[in-house]
Coordinates of C-alpha atoms in Angstrom, one line a residue:
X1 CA 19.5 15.2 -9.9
X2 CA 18.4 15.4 -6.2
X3 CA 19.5 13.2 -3.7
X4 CA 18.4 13.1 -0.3
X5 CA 19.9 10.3 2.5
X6 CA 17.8 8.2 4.8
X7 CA 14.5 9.9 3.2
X8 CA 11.0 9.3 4.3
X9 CA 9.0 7.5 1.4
X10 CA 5.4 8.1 2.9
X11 CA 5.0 11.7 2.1
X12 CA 5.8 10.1 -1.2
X13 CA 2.7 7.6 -1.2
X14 CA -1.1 8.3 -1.4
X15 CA -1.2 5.6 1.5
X16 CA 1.3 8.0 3.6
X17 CA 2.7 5.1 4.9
X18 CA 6.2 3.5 5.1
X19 CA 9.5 3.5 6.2
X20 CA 12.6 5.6 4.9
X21 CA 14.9 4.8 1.9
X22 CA 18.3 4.7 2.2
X23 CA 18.9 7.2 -0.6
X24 CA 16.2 9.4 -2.7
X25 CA 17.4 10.7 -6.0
X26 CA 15.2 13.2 -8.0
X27 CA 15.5 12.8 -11.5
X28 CA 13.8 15.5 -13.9
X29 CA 14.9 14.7 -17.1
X30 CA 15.1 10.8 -18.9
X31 CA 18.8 11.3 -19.2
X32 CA 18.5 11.6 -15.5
X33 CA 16.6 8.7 -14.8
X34 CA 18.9 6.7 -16.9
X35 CA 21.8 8.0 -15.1
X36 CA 20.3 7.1 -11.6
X37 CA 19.4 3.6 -12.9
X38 CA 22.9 2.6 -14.0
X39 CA 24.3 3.5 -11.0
X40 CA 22.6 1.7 -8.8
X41 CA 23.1 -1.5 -11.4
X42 CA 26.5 -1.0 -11.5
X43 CA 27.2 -1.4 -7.7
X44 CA 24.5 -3.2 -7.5
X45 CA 22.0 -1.2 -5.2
X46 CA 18.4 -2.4 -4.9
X47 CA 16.5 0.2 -7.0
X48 CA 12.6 1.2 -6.4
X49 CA 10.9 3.0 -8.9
X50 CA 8.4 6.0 -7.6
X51 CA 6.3 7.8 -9.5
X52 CA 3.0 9.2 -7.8
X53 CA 3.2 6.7 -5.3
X54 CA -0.4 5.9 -5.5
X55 CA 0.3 1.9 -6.0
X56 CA 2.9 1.5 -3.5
X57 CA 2.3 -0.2 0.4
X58 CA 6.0 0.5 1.7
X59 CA 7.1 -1.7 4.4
X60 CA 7.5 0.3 8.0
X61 CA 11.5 -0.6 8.2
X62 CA 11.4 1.5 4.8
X63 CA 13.3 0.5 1.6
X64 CA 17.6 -0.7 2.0
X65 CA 18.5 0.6 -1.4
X66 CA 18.2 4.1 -4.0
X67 CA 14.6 5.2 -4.4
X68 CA 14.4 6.6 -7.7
X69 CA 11.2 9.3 -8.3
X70 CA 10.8 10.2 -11.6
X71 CA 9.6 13.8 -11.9
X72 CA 10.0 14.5 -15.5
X73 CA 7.4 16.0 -17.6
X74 CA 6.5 16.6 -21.2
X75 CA 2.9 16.7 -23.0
X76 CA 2.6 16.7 -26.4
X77 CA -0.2 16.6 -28.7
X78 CA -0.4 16.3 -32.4
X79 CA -3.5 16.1 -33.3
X80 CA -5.1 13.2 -32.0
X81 CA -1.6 11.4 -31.1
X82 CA -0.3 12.2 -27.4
X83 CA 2.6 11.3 -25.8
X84 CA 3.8 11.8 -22.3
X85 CA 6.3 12.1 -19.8
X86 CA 6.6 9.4 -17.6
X87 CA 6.7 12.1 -14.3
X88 CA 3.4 13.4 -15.7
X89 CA 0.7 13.8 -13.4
X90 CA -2.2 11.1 -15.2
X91 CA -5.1 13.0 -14.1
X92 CA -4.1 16.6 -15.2
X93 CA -3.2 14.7 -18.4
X94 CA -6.6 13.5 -19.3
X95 CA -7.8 16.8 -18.3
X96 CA -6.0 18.7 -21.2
X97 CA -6.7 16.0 -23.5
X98 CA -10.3 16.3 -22.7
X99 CA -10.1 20.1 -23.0
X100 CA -8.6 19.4 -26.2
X101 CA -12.1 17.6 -27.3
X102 CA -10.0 14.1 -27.2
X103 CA -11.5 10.8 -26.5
X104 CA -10.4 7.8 -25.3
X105 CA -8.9 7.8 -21.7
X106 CA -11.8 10.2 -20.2
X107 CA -13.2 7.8 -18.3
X108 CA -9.7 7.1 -16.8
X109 CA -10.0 11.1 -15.2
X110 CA -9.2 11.2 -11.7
X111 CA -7.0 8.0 -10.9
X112 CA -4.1 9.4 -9.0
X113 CA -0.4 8.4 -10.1
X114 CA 1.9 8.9 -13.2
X115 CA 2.1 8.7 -16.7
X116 CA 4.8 6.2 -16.4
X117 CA 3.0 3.9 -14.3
X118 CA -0.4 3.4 -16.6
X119 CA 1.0 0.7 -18.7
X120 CA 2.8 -1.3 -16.2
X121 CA -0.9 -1.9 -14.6
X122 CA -2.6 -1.6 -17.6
X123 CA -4.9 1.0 -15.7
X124 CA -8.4 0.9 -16.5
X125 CA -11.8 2.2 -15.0
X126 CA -15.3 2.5 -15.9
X127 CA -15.0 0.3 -19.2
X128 CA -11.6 1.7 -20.2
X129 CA -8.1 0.8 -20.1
X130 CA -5.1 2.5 -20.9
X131 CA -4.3 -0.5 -23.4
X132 CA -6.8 0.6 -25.7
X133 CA -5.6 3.6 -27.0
X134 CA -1.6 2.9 -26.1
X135 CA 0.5 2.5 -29.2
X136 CA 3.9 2.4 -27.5
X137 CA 6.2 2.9 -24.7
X138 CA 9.7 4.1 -24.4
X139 CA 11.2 2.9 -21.5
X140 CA 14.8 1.7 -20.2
X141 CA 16.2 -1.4 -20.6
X142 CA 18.4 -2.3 -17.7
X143 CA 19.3 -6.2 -19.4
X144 CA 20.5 -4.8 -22.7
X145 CA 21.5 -1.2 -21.4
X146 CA 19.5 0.4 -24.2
X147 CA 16.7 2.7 -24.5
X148 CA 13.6 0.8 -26.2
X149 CA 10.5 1.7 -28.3
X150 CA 7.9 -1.5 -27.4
X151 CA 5.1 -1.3 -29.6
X152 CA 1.5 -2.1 -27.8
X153 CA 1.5 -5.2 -29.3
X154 CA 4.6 -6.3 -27.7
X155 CA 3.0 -4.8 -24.4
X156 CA 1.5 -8.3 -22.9
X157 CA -1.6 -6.4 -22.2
X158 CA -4.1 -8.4 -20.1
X159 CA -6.6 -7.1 -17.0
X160 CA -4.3 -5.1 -14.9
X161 CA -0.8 -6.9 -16.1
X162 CA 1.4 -6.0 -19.0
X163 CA 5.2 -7.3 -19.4
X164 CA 6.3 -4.6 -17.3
X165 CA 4.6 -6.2 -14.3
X166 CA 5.5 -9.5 -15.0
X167 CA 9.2 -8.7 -15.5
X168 CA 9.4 -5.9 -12.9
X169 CA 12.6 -5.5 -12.2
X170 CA 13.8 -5.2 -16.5
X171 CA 11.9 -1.5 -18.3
X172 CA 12.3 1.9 -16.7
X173 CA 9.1 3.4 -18.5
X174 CA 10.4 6.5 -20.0
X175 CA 7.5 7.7 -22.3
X176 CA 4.2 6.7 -23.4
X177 CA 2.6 7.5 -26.5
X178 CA -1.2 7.1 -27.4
X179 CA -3.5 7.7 -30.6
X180 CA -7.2 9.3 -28.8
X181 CA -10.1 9.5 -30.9
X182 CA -11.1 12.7 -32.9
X183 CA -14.7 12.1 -32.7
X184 CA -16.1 15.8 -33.2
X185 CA -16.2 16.6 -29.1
X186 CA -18.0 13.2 -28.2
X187 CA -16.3 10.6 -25.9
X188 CA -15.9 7.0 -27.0
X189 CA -18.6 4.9 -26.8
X190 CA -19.6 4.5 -22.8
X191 CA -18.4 0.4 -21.6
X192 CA -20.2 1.1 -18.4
X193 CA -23.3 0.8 -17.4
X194 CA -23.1 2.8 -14.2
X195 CA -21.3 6.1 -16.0
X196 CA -24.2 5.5 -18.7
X197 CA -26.9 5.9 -16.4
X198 CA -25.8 8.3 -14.6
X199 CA -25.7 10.5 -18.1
X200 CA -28.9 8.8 -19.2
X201 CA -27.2 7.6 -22.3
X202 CA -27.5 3.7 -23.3
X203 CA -24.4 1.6 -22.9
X204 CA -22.5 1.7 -26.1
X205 CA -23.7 5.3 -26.9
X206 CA -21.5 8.6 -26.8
X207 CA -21.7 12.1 -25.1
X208 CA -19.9 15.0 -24.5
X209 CA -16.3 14.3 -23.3
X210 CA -16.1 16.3 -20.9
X211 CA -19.8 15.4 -19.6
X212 CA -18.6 11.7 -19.4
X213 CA -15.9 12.5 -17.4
X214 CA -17.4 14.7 -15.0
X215 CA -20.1 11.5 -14.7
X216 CA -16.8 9.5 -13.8
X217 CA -15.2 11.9 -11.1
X218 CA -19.0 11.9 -9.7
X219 CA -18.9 8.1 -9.2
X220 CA -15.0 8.0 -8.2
X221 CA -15.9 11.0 -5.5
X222 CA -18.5 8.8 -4.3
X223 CA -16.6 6.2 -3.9
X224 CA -13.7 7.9 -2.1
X225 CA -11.7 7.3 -4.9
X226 CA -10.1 10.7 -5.9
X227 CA -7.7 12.1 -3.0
X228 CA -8.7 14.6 -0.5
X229 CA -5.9 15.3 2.1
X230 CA -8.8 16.5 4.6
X231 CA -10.8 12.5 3.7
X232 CA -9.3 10.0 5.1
X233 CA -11.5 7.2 3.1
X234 CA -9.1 8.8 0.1
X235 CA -5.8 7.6 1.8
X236 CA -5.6 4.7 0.2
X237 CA -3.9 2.6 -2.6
X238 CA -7.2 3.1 -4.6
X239 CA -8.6 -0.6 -5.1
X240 CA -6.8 -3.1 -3.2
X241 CA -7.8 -6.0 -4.2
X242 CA -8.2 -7.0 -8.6
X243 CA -11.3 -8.6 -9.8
X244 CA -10.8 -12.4 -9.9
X245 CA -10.8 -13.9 -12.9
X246 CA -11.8 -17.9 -12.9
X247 CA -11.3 -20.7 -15.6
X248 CA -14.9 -22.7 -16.0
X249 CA -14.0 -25.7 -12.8
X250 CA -13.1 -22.5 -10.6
X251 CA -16.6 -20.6 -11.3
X252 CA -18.8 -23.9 -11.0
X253 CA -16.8 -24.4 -7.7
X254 CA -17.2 -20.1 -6.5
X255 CA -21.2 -20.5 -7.9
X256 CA -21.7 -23.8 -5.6
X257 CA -19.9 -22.0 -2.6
X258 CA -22.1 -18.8 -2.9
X259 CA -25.1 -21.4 -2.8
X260 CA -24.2 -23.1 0.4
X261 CA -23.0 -19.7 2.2
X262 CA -25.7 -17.0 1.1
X263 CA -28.4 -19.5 -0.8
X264 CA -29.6 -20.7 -4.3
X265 CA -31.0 -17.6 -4.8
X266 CA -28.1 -15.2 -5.4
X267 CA -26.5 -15.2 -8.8
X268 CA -22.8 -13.1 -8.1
X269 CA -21.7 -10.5 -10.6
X270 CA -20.0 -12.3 -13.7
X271 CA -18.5 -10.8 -16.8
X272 CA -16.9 -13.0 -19.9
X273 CA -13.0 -12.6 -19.6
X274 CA -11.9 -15.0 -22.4
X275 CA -12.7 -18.3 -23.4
X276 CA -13.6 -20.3 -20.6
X277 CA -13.3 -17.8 -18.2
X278 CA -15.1 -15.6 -16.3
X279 CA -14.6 -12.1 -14.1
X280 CA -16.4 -11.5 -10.9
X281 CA -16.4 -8.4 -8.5
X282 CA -13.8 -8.4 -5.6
X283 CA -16.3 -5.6 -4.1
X284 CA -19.3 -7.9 -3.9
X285 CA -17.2 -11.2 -2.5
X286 CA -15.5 -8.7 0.3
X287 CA -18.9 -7.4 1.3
X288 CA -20.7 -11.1 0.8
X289 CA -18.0 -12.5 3.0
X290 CA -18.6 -9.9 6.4
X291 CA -16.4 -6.8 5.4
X292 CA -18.8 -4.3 4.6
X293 CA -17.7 -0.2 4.3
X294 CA -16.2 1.4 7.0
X295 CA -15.3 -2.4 8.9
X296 CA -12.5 -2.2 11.3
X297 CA -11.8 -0.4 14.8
X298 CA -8.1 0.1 14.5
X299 CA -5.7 2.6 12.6
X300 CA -6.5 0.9 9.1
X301 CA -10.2 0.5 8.0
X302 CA -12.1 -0.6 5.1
X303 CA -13.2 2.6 3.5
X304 CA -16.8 4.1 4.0
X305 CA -17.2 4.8 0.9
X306 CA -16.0 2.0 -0.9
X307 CA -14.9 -1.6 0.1
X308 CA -12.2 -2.2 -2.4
X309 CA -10.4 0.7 -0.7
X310 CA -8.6 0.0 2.7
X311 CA -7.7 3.0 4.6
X312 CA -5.3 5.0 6.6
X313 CA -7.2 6.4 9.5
X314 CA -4.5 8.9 10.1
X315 CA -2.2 7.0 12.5
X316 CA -1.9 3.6 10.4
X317 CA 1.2 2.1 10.1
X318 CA 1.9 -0.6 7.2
X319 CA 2.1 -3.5 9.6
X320 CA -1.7 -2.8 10.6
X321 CA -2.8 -2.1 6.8
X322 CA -1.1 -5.5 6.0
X323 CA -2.7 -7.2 9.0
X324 CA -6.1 -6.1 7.7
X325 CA -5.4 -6.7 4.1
X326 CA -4.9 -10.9 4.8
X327 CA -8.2 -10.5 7.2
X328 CA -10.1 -9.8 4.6
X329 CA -8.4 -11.9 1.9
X330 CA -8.3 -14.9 4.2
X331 CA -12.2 -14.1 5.0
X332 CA -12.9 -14.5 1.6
X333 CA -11.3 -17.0 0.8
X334 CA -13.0 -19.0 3.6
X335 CA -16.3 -18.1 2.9
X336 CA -16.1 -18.3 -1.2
X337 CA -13.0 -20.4 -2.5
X338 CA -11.5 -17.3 -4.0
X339 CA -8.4 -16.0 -3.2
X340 CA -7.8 -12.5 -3.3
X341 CA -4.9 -10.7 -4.8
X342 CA -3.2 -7.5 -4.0
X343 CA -3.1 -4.8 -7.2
X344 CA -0.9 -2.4 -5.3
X345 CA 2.9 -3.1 -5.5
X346 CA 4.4 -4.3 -1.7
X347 CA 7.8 -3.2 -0.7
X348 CA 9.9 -5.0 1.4
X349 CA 7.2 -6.8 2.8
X350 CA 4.5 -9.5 1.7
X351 CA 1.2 -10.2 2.3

């Protein structure tokens, strides 16, 4: 393992912001991991979990316990089964599966972050999530002191929430295993309209893997949503804010608040999420409600590319991404009922 005292965590973070941790260990192999872990449970250190840092908003005072960065690696494939590392880059990993002629998470090419960290999310994009094709993860349990297998079922998979988020503080994802589709070189069938499209395929139809997720890092590009160290519309925690999701009295109440605030006339996104309830775009509200791309004058901005994505202009610190972040969640929720909620993890701080 490598350790390092008083180390900066926002090189660490596709946000590049936030404070130092008291100590940074390295670990490169699971037995390393594991070691890190119990120490800091046996004397009882706070312990933060960093893998590509692309989910993380760090608090400027920094983190006041062991920041553990797992940069193990491992990818196998047998045949259509894949497992994974949890230190694995995710996007190089979809590209070799998709070299490999491998369906099933190409549409999930070009999200920044970890192995390790799909499942805890339940990562998805472009009409595919990570739950999908998942049939287990190994990971660390720091209650029973054990390494477990937890097959997908066990998972609590829902939109972007598993277990692991709910109880955040319990599994050290180790490994992740997943069975992809063998479907002669085509990708699995396109859940998107916008990818479909833009291939000139129907919705529900297949094409080249590769072709559909070339289609996906064309809209992602587009959207400022693949990083660029020279762009600062890609320094960012990716999308910011989750898609609400409203039982049937909290839609009739969002539908009669669009009404009085834009008109009878404009029907918002909606998407079936379950019985009785119904998803809606946190893009669409943000922009409805006065935030449109590239809003704000200050260090931290609203990308120009995308309005899910707020920004570090370069000079940001976390206090003015935060102060930005309730602006626009308070906005909304003024204007439409509906109350935002952060997808990226905060650290030492709240918003």
């Amino acid at each position: 393992m490598h350790v390092i005292e008083k180390a900066p965590l926002a090189p660490l973070t596709t946000l590049r912001l936030g404070g130092p941790a008291e100590r940074l260990v390295t670990a490169a192999t699971d037995e390393e991991v594991i070691a890190a872990v119990r120490e800091a449970d046996d004397a009882g250190t706070p312990l933060l979990i960093v893998g590509g840092g692309s989910n993380l908003v760090v608090a400027d005072d920094g983190f006041p316990g062991t920041a553990l960065r797992i940069a193990t690696t491992g990818f196998r494939l047998d045949g259509p089964l894949l497992e994974l590392a949890a230190g694995e880059t995710w996007s190089d990993a979809v590209t070799r599966t998709v070299d490999a002629g491998l369906a099933g998470i190409e549409c999930l090419a070009g999200i920044p972050g970890s192995a390790g960290a799909t499942p805890i999310q339940n990562v998805g994009a472009y009409g595919q999530e990570v739950s999908s094709v998942l049939t287990e993860v190994v990971a660390w349990d720091r209650a029973d002191r054990t390494v477990r297998t937890i097959p997908a079922g066990e998972c609590g998979f829902a939109y972007r929430h598993s277990r692991f988020k709910a109880d955040p503080g319990r599994f050290v994802v180790l490994r992740v295993r997943f069975r992809l589709q063998d479907a002669a070189g085509l990708s699995a069938p396109l859940g998107y309209a916008e990818v479909a499209r833009l291939l000139g395929a129907e919705p529900g139809g297949r094409v080249p893997v590769a072709a559909a997720r070339d289609a996906v890092l064309k809209l992602r590009t587009g959207k400022g949503m693949v990083l660029d160290p020279e762009d600062h519309d890609t320094w960012s925690a990716g999308s910011f804010f989750t898609n609400p999701v409203l039982d049937d009295a909290e839609f009739a109440a969002f539908l009669a608040a669009v009404a009085r605030r834009l008109g009878p006339g404009i029907v918002p996104p909606s998407y079936p999420a379950g019985e009785g309830r119904t998803k809606t775009s946190a893009a669409w509200l943000i922009d409805r409600a006065g935030f449109t791309k590239g809003y704000g004058s200050g260090p931290a901005r609203i990308s120009g590319k995308h309005t899910l994505a707020l920004t570090n202009r370069g000079h940001a610190r976390t206090a003015d991404l935060l102060a930005l972040a309730r602006e626009v969640r308070d906005g909304v929720r003024e204007a439409f009922g509906v109350t935002l909620v952060n997808e990226p993890v905060t650290v030492n701080v709240t918003l």
